[in-house]
Short mmCIF file of C-alpha atoms (C1' of nucleotides) in Angstrom, two decimals:
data_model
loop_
_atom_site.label_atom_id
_atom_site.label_comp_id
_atom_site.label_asym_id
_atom_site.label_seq_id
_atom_site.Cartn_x
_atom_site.Cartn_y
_atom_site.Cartn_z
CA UNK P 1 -153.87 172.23 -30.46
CA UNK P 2 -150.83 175.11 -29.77
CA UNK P 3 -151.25 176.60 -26.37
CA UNK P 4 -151.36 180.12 -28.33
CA UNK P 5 -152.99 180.72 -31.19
CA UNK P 6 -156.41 179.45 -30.80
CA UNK P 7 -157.82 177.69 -34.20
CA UNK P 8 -155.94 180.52 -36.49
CA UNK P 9 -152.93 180.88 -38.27
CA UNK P 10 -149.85 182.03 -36.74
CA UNK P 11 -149.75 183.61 -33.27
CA UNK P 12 -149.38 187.37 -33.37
CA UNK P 13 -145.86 188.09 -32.41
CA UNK P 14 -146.36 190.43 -29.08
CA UNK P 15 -148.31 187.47 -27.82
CA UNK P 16 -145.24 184.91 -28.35
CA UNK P 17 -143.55 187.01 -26.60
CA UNK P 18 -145.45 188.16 -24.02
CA UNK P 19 -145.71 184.02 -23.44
CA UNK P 20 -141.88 183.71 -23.43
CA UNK P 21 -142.06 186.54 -20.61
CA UNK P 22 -144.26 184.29 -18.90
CA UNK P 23 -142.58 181.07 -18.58
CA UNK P 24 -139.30 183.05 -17.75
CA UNK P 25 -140.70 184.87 -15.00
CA UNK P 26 -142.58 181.62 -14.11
CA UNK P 27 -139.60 179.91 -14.28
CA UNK P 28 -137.19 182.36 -11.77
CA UNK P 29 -140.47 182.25 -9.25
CA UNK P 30 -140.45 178.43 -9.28
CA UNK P 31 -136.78 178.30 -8.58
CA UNK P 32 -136.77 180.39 -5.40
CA UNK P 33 -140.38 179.94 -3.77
CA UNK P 34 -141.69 176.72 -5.63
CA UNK P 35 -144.66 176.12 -7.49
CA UNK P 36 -147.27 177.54 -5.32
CA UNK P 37 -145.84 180.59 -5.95
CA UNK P 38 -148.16 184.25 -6.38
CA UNK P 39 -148.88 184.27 -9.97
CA UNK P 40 -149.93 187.65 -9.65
CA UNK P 41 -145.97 187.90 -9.02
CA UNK P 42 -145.20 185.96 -12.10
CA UNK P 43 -147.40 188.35 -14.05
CA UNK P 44 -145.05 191.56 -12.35
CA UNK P 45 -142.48 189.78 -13.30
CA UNK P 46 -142.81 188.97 -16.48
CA UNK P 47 -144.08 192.66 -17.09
CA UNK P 48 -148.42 191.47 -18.32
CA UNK P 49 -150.99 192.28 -16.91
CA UNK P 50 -152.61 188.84 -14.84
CA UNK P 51 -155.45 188.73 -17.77
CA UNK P 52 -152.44 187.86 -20.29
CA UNK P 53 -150.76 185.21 -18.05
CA UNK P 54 -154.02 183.57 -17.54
CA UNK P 55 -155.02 183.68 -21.44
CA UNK P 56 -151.63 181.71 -21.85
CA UNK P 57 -151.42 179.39 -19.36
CA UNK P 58 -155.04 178.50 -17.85
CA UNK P 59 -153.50 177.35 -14.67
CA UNK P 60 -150.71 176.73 -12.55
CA UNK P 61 -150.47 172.97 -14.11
CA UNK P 62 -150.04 174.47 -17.62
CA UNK P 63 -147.37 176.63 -16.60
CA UNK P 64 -145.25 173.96 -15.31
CA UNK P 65 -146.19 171.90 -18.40
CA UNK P 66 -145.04 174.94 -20.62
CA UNK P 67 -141.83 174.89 -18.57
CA UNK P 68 -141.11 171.52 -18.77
CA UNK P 69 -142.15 171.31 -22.65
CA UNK P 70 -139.95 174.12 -23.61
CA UNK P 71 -136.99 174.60 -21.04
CA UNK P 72 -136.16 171.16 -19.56
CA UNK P 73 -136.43 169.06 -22.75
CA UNK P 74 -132.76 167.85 -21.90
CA UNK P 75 -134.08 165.52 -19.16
CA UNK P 76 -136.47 163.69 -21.85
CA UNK P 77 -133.42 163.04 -24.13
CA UNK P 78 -131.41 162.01 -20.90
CA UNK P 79 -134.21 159.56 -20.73
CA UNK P 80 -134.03 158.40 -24.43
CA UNK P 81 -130.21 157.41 -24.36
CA UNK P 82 -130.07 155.62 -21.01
CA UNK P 83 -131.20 152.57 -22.84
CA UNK P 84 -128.04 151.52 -24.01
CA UNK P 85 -124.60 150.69 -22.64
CA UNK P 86 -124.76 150.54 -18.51
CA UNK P 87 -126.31 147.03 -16.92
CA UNK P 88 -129.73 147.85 -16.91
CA UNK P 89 -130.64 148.31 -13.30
CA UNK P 90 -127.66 150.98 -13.20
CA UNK P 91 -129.78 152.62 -16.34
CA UNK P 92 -132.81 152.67 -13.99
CA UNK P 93 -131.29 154.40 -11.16
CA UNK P 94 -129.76 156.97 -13.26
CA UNK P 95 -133.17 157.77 -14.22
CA UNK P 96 -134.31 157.21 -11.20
CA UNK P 97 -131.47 159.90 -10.03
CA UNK P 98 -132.44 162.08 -12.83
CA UNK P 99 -135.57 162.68 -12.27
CA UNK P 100 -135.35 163.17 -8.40
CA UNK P 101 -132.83 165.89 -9.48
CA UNK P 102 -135.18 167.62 -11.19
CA UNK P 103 -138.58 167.59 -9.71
CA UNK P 104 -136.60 168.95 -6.89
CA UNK P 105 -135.57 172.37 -8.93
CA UNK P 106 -139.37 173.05 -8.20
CA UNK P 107 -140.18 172.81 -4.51
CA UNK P 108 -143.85 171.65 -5.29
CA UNK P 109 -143.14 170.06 -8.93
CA UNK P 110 -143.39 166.46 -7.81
CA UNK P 111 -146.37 166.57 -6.29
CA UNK P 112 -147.59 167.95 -9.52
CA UNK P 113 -146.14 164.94 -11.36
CA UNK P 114 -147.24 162.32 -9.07
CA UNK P 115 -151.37 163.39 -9.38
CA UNK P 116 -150.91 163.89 -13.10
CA UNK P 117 -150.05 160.47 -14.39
CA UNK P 118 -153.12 159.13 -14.10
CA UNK P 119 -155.31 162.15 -14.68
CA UNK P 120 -155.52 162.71 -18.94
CA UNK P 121 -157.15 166.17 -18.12
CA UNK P 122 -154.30 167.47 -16.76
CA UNK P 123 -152.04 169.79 -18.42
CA UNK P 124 -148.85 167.92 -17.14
CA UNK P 125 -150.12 163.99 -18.41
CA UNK P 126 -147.93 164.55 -21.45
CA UNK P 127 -144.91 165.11 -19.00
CA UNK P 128 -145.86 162.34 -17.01
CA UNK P 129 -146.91 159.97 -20.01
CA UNK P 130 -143.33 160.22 -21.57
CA UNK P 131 -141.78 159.92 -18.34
CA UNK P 132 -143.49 156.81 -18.14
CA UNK P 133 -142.74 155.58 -21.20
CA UNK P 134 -139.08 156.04 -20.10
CA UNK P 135 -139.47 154.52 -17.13
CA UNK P 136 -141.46 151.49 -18.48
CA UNK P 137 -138.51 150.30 -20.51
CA UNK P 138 -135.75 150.90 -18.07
CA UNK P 139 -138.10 149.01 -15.62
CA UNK P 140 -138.74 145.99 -18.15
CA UNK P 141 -135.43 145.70 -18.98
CA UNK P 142 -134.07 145.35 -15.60
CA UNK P 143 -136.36 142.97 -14.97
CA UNK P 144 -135.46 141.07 -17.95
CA UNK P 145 -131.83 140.81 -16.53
CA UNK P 146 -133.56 139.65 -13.19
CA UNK P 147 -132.13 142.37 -11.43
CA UNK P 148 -135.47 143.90 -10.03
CA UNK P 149 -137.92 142.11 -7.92
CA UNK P 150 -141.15 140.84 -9.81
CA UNK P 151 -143.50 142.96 -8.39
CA UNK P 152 -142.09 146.31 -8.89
CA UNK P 153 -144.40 148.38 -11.43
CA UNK P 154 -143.88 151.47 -13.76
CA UNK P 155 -146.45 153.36 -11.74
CA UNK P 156 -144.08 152.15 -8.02
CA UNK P 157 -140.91 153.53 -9.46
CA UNK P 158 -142.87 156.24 -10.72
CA UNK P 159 -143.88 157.05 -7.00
CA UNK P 160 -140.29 156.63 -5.52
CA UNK P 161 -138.89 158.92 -7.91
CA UNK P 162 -141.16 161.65 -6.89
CA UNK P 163 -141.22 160.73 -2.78
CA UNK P 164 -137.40 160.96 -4.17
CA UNK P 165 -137.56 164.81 -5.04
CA UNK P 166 -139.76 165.46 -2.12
CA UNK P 167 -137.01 164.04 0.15
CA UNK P 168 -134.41 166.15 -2.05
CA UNK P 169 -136.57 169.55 -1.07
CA UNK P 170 -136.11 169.00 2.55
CA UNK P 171 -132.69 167.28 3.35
CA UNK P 172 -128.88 168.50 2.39
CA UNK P 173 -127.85 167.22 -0.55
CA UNK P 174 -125.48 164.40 0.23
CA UNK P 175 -128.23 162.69 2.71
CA UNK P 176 -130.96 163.02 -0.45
CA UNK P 177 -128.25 160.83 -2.58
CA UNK P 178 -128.11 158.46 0.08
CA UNK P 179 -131.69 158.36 0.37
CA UNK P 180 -131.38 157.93 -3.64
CA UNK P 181 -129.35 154.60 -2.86
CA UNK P 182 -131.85 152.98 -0.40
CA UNK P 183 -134.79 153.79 -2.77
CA UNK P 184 -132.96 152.05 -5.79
CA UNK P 185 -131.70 148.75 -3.42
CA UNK P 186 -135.25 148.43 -2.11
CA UNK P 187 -136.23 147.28 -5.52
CA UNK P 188 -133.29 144.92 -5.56
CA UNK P 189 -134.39 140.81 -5.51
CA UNK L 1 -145.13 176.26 29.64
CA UNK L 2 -148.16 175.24 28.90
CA UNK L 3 -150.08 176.58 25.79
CA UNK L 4 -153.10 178.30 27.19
CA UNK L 5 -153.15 180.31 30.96
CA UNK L 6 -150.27 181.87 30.49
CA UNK L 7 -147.88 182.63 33.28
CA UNK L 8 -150.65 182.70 36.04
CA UNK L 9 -152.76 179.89 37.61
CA UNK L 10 -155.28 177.68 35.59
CA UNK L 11 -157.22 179.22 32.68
CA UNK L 12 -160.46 180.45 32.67
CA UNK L 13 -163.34 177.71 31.69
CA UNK L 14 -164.05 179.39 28.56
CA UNK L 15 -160.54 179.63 26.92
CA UNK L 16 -160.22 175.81 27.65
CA UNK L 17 -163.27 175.23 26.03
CA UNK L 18 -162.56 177.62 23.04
CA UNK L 19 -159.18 175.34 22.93
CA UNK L 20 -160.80 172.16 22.33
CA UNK L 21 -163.73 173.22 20.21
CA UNK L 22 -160.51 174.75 17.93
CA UNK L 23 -158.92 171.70 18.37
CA UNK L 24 -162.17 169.48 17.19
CA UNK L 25 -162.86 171.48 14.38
CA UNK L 26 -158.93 171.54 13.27
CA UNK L 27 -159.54 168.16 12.96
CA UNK L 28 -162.12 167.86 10.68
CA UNK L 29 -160.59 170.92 8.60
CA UNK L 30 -157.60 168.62 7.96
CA UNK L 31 -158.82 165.47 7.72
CA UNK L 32 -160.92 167.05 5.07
CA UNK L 33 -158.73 169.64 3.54
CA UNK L 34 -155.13 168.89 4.77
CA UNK L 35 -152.87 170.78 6.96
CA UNK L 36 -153.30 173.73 4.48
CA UNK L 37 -157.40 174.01 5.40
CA UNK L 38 -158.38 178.15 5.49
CA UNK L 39 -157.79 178.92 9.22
CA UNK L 40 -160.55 181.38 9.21
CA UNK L 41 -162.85 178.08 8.40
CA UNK L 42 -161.44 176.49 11.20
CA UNK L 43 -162.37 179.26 13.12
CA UNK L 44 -165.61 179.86 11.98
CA UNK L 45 -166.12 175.78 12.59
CA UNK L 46 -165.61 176.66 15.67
CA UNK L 47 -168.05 179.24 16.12
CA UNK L 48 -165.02 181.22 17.47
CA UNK L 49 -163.64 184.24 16.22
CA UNK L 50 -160.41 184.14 14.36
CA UNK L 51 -158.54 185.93 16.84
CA UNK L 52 -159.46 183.17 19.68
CA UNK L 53 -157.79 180.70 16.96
CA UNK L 54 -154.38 182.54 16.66
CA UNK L 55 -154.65 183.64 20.84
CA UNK L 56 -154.38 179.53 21.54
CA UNK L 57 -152.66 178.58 18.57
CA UNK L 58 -150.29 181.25 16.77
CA UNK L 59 -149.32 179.46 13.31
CA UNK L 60 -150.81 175.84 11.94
CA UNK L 61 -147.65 174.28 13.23
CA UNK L 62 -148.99 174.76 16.78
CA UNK L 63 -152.06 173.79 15.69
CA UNK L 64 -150.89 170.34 14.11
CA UNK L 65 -148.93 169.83 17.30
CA UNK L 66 -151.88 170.28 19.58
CA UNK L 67 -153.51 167.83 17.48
CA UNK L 68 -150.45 165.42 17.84
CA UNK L 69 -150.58 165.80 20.95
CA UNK L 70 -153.69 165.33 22.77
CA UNK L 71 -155.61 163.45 19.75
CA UNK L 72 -153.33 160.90 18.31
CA UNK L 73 -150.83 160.25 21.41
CA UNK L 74 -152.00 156.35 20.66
CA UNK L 75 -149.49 156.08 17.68
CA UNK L 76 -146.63 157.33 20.17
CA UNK L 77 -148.16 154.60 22.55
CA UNK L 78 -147.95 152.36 19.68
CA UNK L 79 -143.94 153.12 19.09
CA UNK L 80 -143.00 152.14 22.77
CA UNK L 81 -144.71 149.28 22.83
CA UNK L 82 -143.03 147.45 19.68
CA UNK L 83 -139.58 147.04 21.29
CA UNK L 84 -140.07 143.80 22.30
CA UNK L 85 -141.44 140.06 20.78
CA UNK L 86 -140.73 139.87 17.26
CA UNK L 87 -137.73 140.34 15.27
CA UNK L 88 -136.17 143.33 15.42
CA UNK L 89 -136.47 144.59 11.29
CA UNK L 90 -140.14 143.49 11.37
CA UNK L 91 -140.69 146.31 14.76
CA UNK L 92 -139.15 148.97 13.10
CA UNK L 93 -140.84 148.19 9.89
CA UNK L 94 -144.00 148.07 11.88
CA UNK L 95 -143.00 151.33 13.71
CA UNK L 96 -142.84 152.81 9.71
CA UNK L 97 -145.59 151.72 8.64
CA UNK L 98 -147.43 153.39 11.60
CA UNK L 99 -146.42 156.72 11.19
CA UNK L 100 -146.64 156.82 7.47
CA UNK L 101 -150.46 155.86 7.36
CA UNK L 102 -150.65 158.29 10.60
CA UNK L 103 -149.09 161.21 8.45
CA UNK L 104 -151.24 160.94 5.40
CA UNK L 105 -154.53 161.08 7.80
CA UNK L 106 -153.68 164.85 7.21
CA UNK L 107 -152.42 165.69 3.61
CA UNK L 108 -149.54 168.13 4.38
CA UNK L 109 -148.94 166.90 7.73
CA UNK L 110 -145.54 164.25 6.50
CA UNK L 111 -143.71 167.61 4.87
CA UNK L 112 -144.66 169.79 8.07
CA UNK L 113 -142.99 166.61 10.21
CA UNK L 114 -140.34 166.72 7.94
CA UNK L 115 -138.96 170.54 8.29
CA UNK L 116 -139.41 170.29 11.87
CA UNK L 117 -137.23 167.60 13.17
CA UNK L 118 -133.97 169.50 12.59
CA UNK L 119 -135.58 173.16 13.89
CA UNK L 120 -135.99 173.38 17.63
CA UNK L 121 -138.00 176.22 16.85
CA UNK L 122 -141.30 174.26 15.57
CA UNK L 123 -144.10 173.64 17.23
CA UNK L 124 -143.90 170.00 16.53
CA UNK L 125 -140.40 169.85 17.38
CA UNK L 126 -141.65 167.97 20.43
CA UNK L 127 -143.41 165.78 18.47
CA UNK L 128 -140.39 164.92 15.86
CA UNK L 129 -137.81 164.28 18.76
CA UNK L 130 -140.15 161.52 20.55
CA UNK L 131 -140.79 159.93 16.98
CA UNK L 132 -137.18 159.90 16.50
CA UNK L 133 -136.58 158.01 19.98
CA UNK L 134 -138.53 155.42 19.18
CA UNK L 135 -136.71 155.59 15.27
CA UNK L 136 -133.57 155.53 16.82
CA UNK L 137 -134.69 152.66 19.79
CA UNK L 138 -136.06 150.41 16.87
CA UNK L 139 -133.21 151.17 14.06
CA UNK L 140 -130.42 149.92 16.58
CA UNK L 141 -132.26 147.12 17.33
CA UNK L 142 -131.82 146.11 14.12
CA UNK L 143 -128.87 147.03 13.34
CA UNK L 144 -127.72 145.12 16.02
CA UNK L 145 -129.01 142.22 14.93
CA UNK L 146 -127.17 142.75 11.33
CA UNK L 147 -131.02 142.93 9.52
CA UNK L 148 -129.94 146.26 8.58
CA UNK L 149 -127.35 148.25 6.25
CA UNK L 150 -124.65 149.83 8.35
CA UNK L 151 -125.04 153.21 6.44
CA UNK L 152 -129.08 153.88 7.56
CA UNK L 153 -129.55 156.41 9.96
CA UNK L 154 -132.36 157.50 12.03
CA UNK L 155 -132.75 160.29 9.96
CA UNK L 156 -132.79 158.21 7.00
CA UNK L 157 -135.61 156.39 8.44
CA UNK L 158 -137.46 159.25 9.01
CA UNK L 159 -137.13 160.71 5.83
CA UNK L 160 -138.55 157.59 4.58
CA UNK L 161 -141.52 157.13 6.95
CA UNK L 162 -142.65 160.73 5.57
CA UNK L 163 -142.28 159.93 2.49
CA UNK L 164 -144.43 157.19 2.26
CA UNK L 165 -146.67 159.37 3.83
CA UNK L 166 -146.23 161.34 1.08
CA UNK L 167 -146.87 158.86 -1.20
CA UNK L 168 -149.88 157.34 0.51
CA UNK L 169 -151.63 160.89 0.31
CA UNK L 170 -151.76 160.50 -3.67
CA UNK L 171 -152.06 156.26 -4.22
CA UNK L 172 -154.10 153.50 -3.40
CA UNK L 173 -154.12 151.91 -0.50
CA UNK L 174 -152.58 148.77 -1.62
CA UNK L 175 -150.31 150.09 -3.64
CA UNK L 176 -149.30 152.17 -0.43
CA UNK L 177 -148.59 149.25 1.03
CA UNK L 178 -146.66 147.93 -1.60
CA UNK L 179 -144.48 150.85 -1.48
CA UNK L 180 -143.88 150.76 2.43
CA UNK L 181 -142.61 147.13 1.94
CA UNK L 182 -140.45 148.32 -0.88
CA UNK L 183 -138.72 151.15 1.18
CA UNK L 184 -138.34 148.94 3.89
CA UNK L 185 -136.70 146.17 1.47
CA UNK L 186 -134.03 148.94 0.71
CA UNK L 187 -133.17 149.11 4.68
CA UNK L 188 -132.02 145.61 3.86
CA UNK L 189 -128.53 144.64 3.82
"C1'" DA A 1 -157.42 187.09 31.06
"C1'" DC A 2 -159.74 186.42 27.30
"C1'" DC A 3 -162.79 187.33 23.28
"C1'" DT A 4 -164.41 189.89 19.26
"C1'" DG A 5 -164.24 191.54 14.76
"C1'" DA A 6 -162.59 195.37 11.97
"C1'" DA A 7 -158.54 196.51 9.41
"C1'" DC A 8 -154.74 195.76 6.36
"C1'" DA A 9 -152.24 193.47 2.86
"C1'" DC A 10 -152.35 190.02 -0.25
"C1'" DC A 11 -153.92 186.46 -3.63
"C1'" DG A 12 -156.73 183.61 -7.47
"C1'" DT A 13 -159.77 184.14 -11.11
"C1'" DT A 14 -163.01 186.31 -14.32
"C1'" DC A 15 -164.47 189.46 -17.65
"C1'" DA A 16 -165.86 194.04 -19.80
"C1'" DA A 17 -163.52 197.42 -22.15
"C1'" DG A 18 -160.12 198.64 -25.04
"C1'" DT A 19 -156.50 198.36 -29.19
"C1'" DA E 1 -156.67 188.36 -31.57
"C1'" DC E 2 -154.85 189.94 -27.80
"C1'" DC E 3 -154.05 192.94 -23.73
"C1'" DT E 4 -155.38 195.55 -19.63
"C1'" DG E 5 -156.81 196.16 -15.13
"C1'" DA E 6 -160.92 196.62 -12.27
"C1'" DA E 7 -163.96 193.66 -9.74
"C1'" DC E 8 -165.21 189.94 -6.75
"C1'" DA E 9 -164.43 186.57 -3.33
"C1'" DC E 10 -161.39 184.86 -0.24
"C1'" DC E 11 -157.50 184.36 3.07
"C1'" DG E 12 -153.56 185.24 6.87
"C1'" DT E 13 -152.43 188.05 10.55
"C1'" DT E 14 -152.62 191.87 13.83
"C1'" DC E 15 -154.55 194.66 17.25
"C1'" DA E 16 -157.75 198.14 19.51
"C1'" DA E 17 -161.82 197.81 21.93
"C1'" DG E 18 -164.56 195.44 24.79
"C1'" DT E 19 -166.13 192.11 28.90
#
DNA sequence: ACCTGAACACCGTTCAAGT
DNA sequence: ACCTGAACACCGTTCAAGT
């Protein structure tokens, strides 16, 4: 089930790139006005008409998905190699850290994340479901090592991590990485 | 300086009463839709036309204040009142809890509180700097009392009030609250 | 002093017509 | 299979004309 291509062989090769002109443009719009912004704009940008930006990417959801998929893949694998090494509750925050980071890039983006995890039809579950999966064994391992109350859940650190970027959109940066700090101690036994 | 009647004496009947059937139907708009609600549908709620909207009110920041102001002036009640009786953590945690579940009664509402307690030019400027008194009033307390980390300021708090407005506009109630006593937790020292 | 509503500029989304 | 751009419905904001 490729985004392009519909049930036939290989995409035709204006409409890959006419895609790739998408999630650029997409992606320089998101950086300066967030992801509310015109996609009528995106299209200009990208140099398509809005018909072809809407035959790609369906809605503003599957453009961030398509961004995330294909241009910030290094936060996944950030994710994937925390396991290791660090006392696990450090692990945790770094992720924690991570993540804040970059839902900020995207003034918008976390809000995005935080209605998708539970909601399969959305284009950005996938996002959010290996997020999660990150997240759920940082979490369990911390807890393991007793360093994280009982009640704390996947779906709770999943929540501060976005409120986390939200804060991050609004307040200079060295005040959002002391906000980081509080977060990560409130989940301290 | 008040909003309506200008420089001269006391406004005409009608513009008060356009004022509050605005108000009323603001209300619903964002209880319904958030702070983001169409305001020609607020207008049209009314049964005013949109230029009586943006004569009382000129931008939905005013708007949001107004409501703040003469609708909800029970949660600023609320604030002075906690100083005394119980311990001094539990008040400001109270105080937190207060404004976060008054925040999210509006989706939109915590981020519009959030830009505007820094800019003097906001309409709700007003409305950040007595919310911040009674932060500041409550955080001290505590702090006093050695409850607290040093290294939390009143702007921390409010950062974190919002954000758990934030949060409580996209979770369950109870997890809400599970969250809110997590954040807290991290004031901790 | 205040209200009305047309006017302008802009956007999201769909879809018939093209290649 | 894909692209284009007109079409439709809607909105924010301003302002000339009224009372």
């Amino acid at each position: 089930m490729t985004e392009t291509g519909g049930r036939a062989g290989r995409p035709r090769a204006d409409a890959l790139r006419n895609r790739e002109l998408v999630l650029a443009a997409a992606d320089r719009a998101f950086l300066e006005q967030g992801t509310g912004a015109s996609l009528e704009g995106v299209a200009r940008g990208a140099g398509v008409a809005i018909g072809t930006l809407y035959r790609h990417f369906p809605n503003r959801r599957a453009l961030a998905a398509g961004l995330l998929r294909e241009r910030h893949a290094a936060l996944f694998e950030y994710g994937d190699d925390l396991a290791d090494g660090k006392p696990a509750l450090e692990a945790l925050a770094a992720w924690m850290r991570a993540v804040a980071a970059h839902a900020a890039l995207y003034r918008g983006l976390a809000a995005l994340l935080m209605e998708s995890l539970d909601d399969e039809a959305s284009e950005l579950h996938e996002a959010c479901a290996r997020m999660a999966a990150t997240t759920n064994n940082l979490l369990a391992a911390a807890a393991a090592q007793g360093e994280v109350r009982t009640d704390v859940t996947a779906a709770d650190v999943h929540a501060l991590m976005n409120a986390a970027a939200w804060m991050r959109e609004q307040v200079p940066a060295e005040q959002a990485d002391h906000l980081d700090e509080l977060l990560v101690n409130g989940l301290r036994r």
